[in-house]
PDB file of C-alpha atoms in Angstrom:
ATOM      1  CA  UNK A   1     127.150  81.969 113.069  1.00 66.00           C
ATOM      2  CA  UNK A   2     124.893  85.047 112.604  1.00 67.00           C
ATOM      3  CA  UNK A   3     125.617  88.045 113.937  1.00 85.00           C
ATOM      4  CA  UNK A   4     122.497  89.363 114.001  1.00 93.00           C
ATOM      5  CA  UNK A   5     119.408  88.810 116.450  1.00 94.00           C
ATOM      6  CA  UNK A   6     115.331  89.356 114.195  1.00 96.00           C
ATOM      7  CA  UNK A   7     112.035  88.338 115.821  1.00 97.00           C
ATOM      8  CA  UNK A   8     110.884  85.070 114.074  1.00 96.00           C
ATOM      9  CA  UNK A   9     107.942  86.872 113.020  1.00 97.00           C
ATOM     10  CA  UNK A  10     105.731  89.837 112.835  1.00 97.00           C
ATOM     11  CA  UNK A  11     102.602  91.356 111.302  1.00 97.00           C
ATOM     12  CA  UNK A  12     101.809  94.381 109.455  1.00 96.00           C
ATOM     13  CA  UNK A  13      98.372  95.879 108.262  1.00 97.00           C
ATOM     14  CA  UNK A  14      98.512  96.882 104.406  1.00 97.00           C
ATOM     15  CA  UNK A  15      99.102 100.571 104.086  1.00 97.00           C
ATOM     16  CA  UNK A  16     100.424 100.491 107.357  1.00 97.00           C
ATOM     17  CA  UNK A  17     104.342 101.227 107.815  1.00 97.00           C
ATOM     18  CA  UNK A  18     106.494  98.160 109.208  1.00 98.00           C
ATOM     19  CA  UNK A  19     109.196  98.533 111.436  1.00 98.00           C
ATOM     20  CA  UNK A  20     111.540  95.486 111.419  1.00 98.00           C
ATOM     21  CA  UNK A  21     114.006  95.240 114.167  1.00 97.00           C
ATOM     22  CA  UNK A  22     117.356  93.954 114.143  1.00 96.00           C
ATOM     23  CA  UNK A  23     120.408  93.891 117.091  1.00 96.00           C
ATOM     24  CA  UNK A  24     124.131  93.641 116.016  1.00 93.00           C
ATOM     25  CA  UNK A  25     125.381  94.592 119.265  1.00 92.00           C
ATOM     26  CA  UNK A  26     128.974  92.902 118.392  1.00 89.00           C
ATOM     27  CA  UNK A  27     129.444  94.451 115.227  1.00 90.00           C
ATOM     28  CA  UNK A  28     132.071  95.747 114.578  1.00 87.00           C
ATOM     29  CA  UNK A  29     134.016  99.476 113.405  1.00 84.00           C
ATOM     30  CA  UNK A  30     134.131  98.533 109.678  1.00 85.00           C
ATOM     31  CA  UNK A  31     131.057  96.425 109.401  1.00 89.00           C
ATOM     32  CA  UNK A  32     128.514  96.884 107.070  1.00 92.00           C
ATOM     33  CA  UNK A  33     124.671  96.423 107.895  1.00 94.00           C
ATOM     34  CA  UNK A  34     122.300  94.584 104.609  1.00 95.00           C
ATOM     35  CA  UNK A  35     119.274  94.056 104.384  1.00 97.00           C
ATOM     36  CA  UNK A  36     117.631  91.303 102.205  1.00 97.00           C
ATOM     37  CA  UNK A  37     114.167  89.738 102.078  1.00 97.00           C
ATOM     38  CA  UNK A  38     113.021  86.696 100.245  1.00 97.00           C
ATOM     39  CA  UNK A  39     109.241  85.989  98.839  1.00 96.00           C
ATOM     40  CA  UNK A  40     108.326  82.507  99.018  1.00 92.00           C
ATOM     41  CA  UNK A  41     109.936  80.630  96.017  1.00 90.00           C
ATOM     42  CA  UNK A  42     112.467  83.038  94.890  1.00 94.00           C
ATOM     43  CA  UNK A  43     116.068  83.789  95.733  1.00 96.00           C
ATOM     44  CA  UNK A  44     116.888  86.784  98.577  1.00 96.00           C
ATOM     45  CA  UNK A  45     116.622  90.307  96.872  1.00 96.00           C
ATOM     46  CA  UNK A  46     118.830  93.011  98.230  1.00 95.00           C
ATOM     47  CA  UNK A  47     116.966  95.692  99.902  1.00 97.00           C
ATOM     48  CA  UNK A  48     118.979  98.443 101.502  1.00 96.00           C
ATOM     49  CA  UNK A  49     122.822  98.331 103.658  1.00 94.00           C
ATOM     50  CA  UNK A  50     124.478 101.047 105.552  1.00 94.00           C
ATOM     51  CA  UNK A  51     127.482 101.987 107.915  1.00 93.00           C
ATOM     52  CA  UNK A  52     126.502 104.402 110.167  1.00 90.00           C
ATOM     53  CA  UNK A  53     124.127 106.915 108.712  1.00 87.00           C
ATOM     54  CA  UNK A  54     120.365 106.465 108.110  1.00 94.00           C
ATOM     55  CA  UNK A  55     119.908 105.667 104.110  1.00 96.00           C
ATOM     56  CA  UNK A  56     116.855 105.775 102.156  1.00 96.00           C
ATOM     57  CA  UNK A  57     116.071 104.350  98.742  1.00 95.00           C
ATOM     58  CA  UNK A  58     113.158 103.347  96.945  1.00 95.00           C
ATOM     59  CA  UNK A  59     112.276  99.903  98.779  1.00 94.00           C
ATOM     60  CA  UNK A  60     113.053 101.068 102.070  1.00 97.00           C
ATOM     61  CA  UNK A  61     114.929 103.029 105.233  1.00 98.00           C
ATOM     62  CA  UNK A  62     117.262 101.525 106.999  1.00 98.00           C
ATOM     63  CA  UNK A  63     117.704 103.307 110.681  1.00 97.00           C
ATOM     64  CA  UNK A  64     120.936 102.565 112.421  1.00 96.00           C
ATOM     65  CA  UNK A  65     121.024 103.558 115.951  1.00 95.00           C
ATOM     66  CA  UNK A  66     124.203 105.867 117.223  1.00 94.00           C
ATOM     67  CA  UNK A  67     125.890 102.972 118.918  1.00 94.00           C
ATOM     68  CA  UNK A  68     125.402 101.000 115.718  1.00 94.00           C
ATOM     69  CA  UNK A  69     124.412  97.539 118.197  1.00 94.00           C
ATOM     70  CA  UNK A  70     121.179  97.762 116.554  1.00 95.00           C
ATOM     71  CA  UNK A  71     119.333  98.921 113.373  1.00 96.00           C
ATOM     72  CA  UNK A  72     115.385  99.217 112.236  1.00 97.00           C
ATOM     73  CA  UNK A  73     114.374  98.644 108.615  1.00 98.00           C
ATOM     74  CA  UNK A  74     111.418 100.574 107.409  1.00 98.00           C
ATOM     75  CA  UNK A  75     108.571  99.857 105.017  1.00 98.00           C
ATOM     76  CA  UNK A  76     106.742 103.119 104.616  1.00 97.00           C
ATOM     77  CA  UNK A  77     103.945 101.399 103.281  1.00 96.00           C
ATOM     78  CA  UNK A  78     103.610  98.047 103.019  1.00 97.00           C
ATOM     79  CA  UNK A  79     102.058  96.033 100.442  1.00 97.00           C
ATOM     80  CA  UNK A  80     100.497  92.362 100.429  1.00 97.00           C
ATOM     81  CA  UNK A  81     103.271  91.703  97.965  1.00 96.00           C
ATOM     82  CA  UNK A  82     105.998  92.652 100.563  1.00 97.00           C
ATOM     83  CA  UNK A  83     104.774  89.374 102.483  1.00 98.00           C
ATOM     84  CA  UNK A  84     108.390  87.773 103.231  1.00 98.00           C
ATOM     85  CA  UNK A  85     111.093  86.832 105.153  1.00 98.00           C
ATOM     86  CA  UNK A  86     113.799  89.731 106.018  1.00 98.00           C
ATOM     87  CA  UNK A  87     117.088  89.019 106.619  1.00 97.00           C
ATOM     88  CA  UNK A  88     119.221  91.329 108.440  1.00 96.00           C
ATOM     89  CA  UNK A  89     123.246  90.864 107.820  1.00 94.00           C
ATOM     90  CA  UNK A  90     125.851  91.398 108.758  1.00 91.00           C
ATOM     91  CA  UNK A  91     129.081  91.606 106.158  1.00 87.00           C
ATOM     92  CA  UNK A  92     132.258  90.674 108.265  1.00 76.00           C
ATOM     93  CA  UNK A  93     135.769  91.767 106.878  1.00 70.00           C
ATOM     94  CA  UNK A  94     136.209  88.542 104.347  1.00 72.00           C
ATOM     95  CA  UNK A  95     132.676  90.153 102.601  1.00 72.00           C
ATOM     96  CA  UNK A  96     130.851  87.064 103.543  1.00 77.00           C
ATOM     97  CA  UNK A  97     127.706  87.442 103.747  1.00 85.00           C
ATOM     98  CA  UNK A  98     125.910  85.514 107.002  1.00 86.00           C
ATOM     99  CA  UNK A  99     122.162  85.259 107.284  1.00 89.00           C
ATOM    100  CA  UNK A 100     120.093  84.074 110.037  1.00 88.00           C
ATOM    101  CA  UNK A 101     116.918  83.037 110.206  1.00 89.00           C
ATOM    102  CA  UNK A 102     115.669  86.642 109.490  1.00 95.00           C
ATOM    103  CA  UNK A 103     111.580  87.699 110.366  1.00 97.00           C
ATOM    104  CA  UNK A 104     108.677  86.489 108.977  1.00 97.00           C
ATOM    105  CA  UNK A 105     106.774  89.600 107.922  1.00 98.00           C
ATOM    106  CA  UNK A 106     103.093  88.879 107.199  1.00 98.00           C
ATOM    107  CA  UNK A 107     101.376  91.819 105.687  1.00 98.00           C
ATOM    108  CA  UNK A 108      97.393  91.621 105.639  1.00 96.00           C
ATOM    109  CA  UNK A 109      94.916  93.073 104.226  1.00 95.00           C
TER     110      UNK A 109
ATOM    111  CA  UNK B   1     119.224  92.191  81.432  1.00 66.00           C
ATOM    112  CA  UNK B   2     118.861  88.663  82.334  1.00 82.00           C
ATOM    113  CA  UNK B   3     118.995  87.924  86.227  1.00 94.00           C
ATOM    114  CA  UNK B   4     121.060  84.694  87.861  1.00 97.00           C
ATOM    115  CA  UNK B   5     119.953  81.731  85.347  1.00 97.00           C
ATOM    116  CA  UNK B   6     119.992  78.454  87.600  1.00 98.00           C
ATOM    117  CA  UNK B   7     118.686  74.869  86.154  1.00 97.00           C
ATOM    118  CA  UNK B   8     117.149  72.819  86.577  1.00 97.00           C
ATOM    119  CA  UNK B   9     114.476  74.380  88.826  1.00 97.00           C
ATOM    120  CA  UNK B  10     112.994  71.133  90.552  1.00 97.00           C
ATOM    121  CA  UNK B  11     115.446  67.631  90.671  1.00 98.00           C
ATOM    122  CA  UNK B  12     114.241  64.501  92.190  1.00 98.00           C
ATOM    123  CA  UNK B  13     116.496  61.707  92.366  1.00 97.00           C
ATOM    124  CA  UNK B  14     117.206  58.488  95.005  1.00 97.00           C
ATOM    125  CA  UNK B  15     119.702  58.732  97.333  1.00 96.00           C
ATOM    126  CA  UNK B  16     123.117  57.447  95.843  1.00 97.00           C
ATOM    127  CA  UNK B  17     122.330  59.069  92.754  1.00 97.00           C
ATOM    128  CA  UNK B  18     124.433  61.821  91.630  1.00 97.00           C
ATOM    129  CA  UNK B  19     123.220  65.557  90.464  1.00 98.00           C
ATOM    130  CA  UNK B  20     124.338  68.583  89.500  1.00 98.00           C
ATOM    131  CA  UNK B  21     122.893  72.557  88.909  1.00 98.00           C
ATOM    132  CA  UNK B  22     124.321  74.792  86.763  1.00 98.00           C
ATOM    133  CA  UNK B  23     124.195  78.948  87.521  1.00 98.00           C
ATOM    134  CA  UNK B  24     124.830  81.139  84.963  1.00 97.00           C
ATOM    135  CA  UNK B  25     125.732  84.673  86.599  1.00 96.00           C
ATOM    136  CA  UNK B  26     124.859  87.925  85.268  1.00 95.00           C
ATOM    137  CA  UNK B  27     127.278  89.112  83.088  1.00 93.00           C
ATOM    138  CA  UNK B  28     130.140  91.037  83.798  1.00 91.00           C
ATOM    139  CA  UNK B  29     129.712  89.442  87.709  1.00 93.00           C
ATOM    140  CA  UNK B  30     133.357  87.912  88.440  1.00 91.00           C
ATOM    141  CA  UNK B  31     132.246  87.160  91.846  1.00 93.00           C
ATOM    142  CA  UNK B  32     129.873  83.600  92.387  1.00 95.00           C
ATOM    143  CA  UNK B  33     127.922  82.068  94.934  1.00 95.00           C
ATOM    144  CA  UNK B  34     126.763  78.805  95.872  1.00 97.00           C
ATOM    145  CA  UNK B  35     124.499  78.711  99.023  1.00 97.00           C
ATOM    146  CA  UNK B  36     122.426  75.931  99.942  1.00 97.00           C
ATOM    147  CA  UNK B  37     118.986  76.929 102.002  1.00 97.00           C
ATOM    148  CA  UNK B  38     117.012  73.895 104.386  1.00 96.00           C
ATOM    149  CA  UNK B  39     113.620  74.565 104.717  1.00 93.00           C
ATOM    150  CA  UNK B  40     112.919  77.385 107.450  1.00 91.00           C
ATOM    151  CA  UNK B  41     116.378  78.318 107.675  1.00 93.00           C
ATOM    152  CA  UNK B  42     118.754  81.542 105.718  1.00 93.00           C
ATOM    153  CA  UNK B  43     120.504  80.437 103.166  1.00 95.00           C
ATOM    154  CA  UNK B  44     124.114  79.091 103.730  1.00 94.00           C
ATOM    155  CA  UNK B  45     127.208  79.939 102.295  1.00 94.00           C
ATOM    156  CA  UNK B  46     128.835  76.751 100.449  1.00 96.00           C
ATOM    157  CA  UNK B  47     131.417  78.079  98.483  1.00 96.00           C
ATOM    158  CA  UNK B  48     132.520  81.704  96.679  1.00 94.00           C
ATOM    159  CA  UNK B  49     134.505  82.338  93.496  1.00 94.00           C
ATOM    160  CA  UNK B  50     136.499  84.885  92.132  1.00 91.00           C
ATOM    161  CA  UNK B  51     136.765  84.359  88.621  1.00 92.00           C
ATOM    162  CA  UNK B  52     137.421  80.878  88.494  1.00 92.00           C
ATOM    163  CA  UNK B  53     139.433  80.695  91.555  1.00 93.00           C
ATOM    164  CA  UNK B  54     137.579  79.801  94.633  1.00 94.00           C
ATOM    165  CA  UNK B  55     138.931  81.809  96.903  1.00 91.00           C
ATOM    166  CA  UNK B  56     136.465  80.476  99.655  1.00 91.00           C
ATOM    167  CA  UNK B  57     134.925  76.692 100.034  1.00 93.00           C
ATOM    168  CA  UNK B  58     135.742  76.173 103.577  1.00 90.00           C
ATOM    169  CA  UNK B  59     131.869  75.437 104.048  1.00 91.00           C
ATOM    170  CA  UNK B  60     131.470  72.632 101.232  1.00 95.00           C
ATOM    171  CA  UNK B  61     131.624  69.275 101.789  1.00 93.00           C
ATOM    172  CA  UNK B  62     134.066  67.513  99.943  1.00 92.00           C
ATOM    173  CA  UNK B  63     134.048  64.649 100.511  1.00 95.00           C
ATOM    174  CA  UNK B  64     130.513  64.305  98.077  1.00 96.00           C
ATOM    175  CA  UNK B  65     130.477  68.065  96.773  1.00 97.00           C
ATOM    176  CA  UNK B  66     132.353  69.671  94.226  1.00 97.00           C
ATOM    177  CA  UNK B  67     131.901  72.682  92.136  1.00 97.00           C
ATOM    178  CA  UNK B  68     133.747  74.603  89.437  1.00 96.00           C
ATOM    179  CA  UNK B  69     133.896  77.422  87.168  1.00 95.00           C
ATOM    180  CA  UNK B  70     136.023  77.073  84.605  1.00 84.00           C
ATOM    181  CA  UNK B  71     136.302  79.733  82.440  1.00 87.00           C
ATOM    182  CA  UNK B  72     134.950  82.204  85.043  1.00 85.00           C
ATOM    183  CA  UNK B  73     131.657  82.324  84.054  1.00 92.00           C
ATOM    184  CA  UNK B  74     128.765  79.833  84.832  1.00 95.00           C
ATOM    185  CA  UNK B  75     129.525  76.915  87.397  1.00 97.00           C
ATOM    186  CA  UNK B  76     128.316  73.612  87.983  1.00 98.00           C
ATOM    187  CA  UNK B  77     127.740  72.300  91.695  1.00 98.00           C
ATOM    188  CA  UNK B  78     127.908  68.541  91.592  1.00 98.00           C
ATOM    189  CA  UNK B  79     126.500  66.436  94.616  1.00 98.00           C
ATOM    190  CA  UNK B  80     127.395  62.628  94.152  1.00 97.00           C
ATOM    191  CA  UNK B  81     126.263  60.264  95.867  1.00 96.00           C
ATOM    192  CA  UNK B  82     123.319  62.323  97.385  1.00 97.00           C
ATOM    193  CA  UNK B  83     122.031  61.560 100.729  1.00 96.00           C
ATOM    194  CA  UNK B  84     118.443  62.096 102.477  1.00 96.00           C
ATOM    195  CA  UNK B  85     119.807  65.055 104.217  1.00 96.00           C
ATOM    196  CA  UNK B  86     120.854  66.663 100.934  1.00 97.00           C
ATOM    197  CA  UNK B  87     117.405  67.388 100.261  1.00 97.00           C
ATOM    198  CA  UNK B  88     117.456  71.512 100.096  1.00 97.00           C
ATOM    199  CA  UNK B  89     117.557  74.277  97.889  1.00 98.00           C
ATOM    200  CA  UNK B  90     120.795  75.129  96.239  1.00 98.00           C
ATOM    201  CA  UNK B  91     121.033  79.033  95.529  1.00 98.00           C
ATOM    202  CA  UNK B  92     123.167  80.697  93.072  1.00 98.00           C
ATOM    203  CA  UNK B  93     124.296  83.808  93.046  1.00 96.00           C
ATOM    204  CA  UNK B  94     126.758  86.760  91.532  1.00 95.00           C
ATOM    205  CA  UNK B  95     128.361  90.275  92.533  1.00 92.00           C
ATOM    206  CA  UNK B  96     130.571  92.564  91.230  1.00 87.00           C
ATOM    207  CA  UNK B  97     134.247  92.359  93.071  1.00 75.00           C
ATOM    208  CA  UNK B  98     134.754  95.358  94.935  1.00 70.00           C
ATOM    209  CA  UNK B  99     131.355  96.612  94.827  1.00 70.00           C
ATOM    210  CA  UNK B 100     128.475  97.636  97.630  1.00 75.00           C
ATOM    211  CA  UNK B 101     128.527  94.103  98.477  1.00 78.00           C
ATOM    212  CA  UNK B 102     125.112  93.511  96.912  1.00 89.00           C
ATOM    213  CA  UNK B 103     124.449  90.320  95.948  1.00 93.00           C
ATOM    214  CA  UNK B 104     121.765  88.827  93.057  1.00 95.00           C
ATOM    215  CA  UNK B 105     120.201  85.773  93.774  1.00 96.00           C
ATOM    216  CA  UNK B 106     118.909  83.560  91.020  1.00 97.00           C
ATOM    217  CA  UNK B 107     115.147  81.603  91.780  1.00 96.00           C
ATOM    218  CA  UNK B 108     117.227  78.042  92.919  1.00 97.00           C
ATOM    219  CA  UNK B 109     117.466  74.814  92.269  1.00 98.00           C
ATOM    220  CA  UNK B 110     115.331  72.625  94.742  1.00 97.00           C
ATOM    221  CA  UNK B 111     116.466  69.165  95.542  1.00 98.00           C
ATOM    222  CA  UNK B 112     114.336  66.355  97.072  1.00 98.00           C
ATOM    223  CA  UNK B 113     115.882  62.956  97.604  1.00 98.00           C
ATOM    224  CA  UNK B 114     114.267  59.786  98.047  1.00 96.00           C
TER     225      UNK B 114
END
């Protein structure tokens, strides 16, 4: 089973940032938080994971509260084309990767 | 570099019949994936190699599922006979052992069954 708890869906004006919640509140020490999202038609595309600390890249921040039972991914500005399903994992200790039934982000114009 | 290769990309077949999807990993990726994915739901985990060896296929249904890898590089995933319920997408995907865990997903292989 997932470990992970996502709203089924949210929305998101373009330009606008969107804030995607996840909770994890039984992960554990040595776990690792991912992020994936999937556009309708194509396989999941890795977006960001962390540990503990806040990371950035170019898609994306992934904030990871101090307790770690819960994390917020971050599109700074989102796009039409970032119109997808996000999957929050996560990877237990045999590197399997578990996904849910993530959030439905719909992005609009 | 060329992404996850799966084939074909659409299969429809009547139940009973067999099938099977070939991945071709990106190269250099001794890790593979096969995860099947029913409409609305995440994509689930059917079996992982490592090399050839899978090292995890506690997930797949043998009884009408089988996969290999022989040489350690593309895979076949063979369904036979296919039932109704079979009807799904079947993902590949590849990762480098060891690595940040990332994964790379080819576009699927979506199965209908009459």
């Amino acid at each position: 089973d997932a470990k992970t708890t996502q709203p089924t869906s949210m929305d998101c004006a373009e330009g606008r940032a969107a804030n995607l919640p996840c909770n994890h509140s039984t992960i554990s020490g040595n776990e690792y938080v991912y992020w994936y999202r999937q556009i309708h038609s194509q396989g999941p595309q890795y977006i960001i994971h962390g540990l503990k600390n806040n990371e950035t890249n170019e898609m994306a921040s992934l904030i990871i509260t101090e307790d770690r039972k819960s994390s917020t991914l971050i599109l700074p500005h989102a796009t039409l084309r970032d119109t997808a399903v996000y999957y929050c994992i996560v990877r237990d200790n045999t590197d399997k990767l578990i996904f849910g039934t993530g959030t439905r982000l719909q992005v609009f114009p | 570099e060329a992404g996850v290769v799966q084939s074909p990309r659409y299969k429809i077949i009547e139940k009973k019949q067999p099938v099977a999807f070939w991945c071709n990993p990106i190269s250099g990726h001794n890790t593979l994936y096969w995860y099947l994915q029913n409409l609305g739901q995440g994509p689930e985990l059917l079996i992982r190699y490592e090399n050839e060896e899978a090292v995890d296929d506690s997930q797949l249904p043998k009884d009408r599922f089988s996969a290999e890898r022989l040489k350690g590089v593309d895979s076949t995933l063979k369904i036979q006979p296919a039932e109704l319920g079979d009807s799904a997408v079947y993902l590949c995907a590849s990762s480098v052992a060891g690595g940040t865990g990332e994964l790379f997903f080819g576009e699927g292989s979506r199965l209908t069954v009459l």
